[in-house]
Short mmCIF file of C-alpha atoms in Angstrom, two decimals:
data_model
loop_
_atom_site.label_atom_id
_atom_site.label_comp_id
_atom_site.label_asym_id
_atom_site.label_seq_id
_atom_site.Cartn_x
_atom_site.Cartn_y
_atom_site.Cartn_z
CA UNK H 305 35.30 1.11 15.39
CA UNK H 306 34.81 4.22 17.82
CA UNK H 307 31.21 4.82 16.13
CA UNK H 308 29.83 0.94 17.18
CA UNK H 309 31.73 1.76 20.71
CA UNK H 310 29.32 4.46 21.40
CA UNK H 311 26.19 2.84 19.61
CA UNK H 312 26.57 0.05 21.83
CA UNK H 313 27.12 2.44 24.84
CA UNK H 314 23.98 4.58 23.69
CA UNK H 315 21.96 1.34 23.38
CA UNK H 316 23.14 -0.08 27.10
CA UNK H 317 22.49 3.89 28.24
CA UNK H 318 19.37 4.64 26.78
CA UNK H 319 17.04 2.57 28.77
CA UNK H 320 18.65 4.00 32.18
CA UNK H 321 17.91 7.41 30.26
CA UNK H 322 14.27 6.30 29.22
CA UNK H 323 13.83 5.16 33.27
CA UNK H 324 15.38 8.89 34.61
CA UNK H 325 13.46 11.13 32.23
CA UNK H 326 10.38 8.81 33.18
CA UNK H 327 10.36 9.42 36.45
CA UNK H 328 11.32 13.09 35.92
CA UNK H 329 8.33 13.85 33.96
CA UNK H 330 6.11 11.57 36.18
CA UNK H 331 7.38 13.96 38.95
CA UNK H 332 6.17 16.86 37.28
CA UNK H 333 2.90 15.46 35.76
CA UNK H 334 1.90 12.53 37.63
CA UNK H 335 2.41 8.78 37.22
CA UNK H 336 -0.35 8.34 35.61
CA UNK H 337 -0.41 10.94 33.51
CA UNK H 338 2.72 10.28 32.41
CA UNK H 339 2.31 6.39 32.04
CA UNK H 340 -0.57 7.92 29.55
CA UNK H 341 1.50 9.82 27.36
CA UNK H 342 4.20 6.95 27.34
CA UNK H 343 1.16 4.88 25.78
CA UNK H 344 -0.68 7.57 23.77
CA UNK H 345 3.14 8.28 21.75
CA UNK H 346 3.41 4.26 20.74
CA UNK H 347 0.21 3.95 20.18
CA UNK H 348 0.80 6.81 17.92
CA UNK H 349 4.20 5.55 16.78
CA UNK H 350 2.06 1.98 15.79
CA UNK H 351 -0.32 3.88 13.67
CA UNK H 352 2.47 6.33 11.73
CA UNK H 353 4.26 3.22 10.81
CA UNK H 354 0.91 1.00 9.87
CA UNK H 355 0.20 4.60 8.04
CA UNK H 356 2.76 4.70 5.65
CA UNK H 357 3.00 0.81 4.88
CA UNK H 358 -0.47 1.35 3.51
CA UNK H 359 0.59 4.36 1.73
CA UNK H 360 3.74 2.77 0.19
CA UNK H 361 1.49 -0.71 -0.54
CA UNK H 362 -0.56 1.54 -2.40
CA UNK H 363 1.19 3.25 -4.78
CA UNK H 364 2.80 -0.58 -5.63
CA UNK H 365 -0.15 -2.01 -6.17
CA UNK H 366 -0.86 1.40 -8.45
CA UNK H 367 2.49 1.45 -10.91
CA UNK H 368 1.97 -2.25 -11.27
CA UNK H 369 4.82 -3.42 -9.21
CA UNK H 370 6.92 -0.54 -9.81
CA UNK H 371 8.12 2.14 -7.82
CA UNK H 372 10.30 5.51 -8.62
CA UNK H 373 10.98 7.69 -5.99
CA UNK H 374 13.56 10.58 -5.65
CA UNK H 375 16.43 10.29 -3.41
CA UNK H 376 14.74 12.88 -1.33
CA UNK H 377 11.26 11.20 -1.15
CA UNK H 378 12.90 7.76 -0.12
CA UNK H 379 14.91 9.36 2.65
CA UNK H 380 12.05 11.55 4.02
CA UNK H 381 10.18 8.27 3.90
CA UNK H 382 12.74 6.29 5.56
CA UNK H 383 13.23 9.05 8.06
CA UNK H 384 9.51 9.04 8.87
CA UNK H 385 9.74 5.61 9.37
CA UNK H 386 12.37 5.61 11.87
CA UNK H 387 10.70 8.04 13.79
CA UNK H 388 7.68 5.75 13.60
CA UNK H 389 9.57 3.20 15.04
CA UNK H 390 11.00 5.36 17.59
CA UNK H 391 7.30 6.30 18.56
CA UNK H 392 6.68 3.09 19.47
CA UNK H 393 9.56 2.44 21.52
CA UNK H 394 8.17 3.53 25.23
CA UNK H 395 10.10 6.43 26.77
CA UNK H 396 10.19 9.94 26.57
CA UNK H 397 13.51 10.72 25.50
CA UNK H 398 13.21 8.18 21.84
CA UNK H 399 9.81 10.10 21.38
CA UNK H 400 11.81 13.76 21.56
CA UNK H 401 14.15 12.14 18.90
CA UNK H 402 11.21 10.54 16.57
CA UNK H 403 9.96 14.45 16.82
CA UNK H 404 12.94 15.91 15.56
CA UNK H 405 13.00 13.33 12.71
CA UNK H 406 9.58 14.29 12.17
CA UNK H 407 9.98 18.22 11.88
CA UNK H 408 11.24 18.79 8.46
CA UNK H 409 12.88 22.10 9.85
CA UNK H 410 14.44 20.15 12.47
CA UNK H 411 15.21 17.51 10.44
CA UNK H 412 17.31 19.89 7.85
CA UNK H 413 19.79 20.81 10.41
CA UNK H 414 20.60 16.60 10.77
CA UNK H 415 21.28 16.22 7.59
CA UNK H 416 23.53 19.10 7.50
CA UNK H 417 21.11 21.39 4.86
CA UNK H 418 19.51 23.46 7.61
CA UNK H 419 16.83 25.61 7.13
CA UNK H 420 17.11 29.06 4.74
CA UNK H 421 14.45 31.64 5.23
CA UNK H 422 14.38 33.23 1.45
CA UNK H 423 11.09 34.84 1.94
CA UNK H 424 10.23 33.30 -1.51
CA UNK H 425 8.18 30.69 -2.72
CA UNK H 426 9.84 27.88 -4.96
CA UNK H 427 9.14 28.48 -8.50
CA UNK H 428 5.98 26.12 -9.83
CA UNK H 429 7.06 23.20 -11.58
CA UNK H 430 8.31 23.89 -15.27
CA UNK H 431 9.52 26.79 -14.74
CA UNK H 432 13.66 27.46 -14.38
CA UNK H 433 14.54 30.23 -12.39
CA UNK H 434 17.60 32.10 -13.64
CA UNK H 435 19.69 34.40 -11.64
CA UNK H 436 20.13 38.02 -13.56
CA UNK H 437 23.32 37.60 -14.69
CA UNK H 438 22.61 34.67 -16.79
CA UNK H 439 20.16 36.32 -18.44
CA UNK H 440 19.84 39.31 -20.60
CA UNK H 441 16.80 40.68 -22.20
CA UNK H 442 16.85 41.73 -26.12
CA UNK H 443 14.23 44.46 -27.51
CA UNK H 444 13.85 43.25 -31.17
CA UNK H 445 10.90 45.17 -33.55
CA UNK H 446 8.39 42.24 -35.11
CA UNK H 447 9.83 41.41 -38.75
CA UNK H 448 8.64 43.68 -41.41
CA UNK H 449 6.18 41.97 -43.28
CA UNK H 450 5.78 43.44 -46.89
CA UNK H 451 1.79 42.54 -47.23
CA UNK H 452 0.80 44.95 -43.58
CA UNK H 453 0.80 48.33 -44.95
CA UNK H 454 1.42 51.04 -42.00
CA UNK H 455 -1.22 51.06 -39.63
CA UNK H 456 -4.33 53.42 -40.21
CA UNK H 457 -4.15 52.74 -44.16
CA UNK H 458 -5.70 49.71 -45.75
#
């Protein structure tokens, strides 16, 4: 119950927010300029979300009605959908929000994951990557085979 109090507080808030950082950034860039980027970002936002309707329409109409996606690749494409939406809402601060979703860096550290710098590249597909210790490596000599005399002779 506390969580839809402060959606519905967000949602009555946020277009007072949109209308402050509006005329913040419309200070600091001009009206006009700013009334441009308010249009440029939905008209953006329209196109990202037209964008991956085709995409997912697509690969449909490809697998014959069927579609398999990872729980990864359906949330990534649900996130990047949201922020598409987002886009096209008009204000600055819902397009600094659709960024975020958009930045898979950024977007680690909402879903709690984050982002690790390894300094190594993911191992190519097909191949499992074992830690040392569950591992060991065994020198065995090839089996004697009676008919290969030794080598030098024959």
């Amino acid at each position: 119950m506390i969580h839809l109090r402060w959606l519905v507080f967000g949602l009555i808030a946020l277009p007072f927010l949109e209308f402050a950082t509006f005329f913040f950034v419309a200070g600091k860039i001009g009206f006009i300029g700013a009334l441009l980027a308010v249009f440029l970002t939905s008209f953006l936002g329209i196109v990202l979300l037209k964008g991956g309707a085709k995409l997912l329409f697509a690969q449909v109409m490809r697998s014959g009605g069927v579609v398999l996606m990872s729980g990864e690749a359906a949330r990534s494409g649900m996130l990047t959908a949201f922020a598409g939406l987002l886009l096209a809402i008009p204000g600055f601060v819902t397009d600094i929000i659709a960024v975020i979703l958009l930045v898979p860096a950024l977007r680690g550290f909402l879903t709690g994951r984050g982002v690790v710098m390894t300094g190594q590249r993911p191992p190519p597909p097909g191949v499992v990557d074992l830690e040392p210790a569950d591992w060991r490596e065994e020198r065995r000599s090839p089996p004697a085979d009676p008919r290969l005399g030794p080598p030098g002779k024959g």
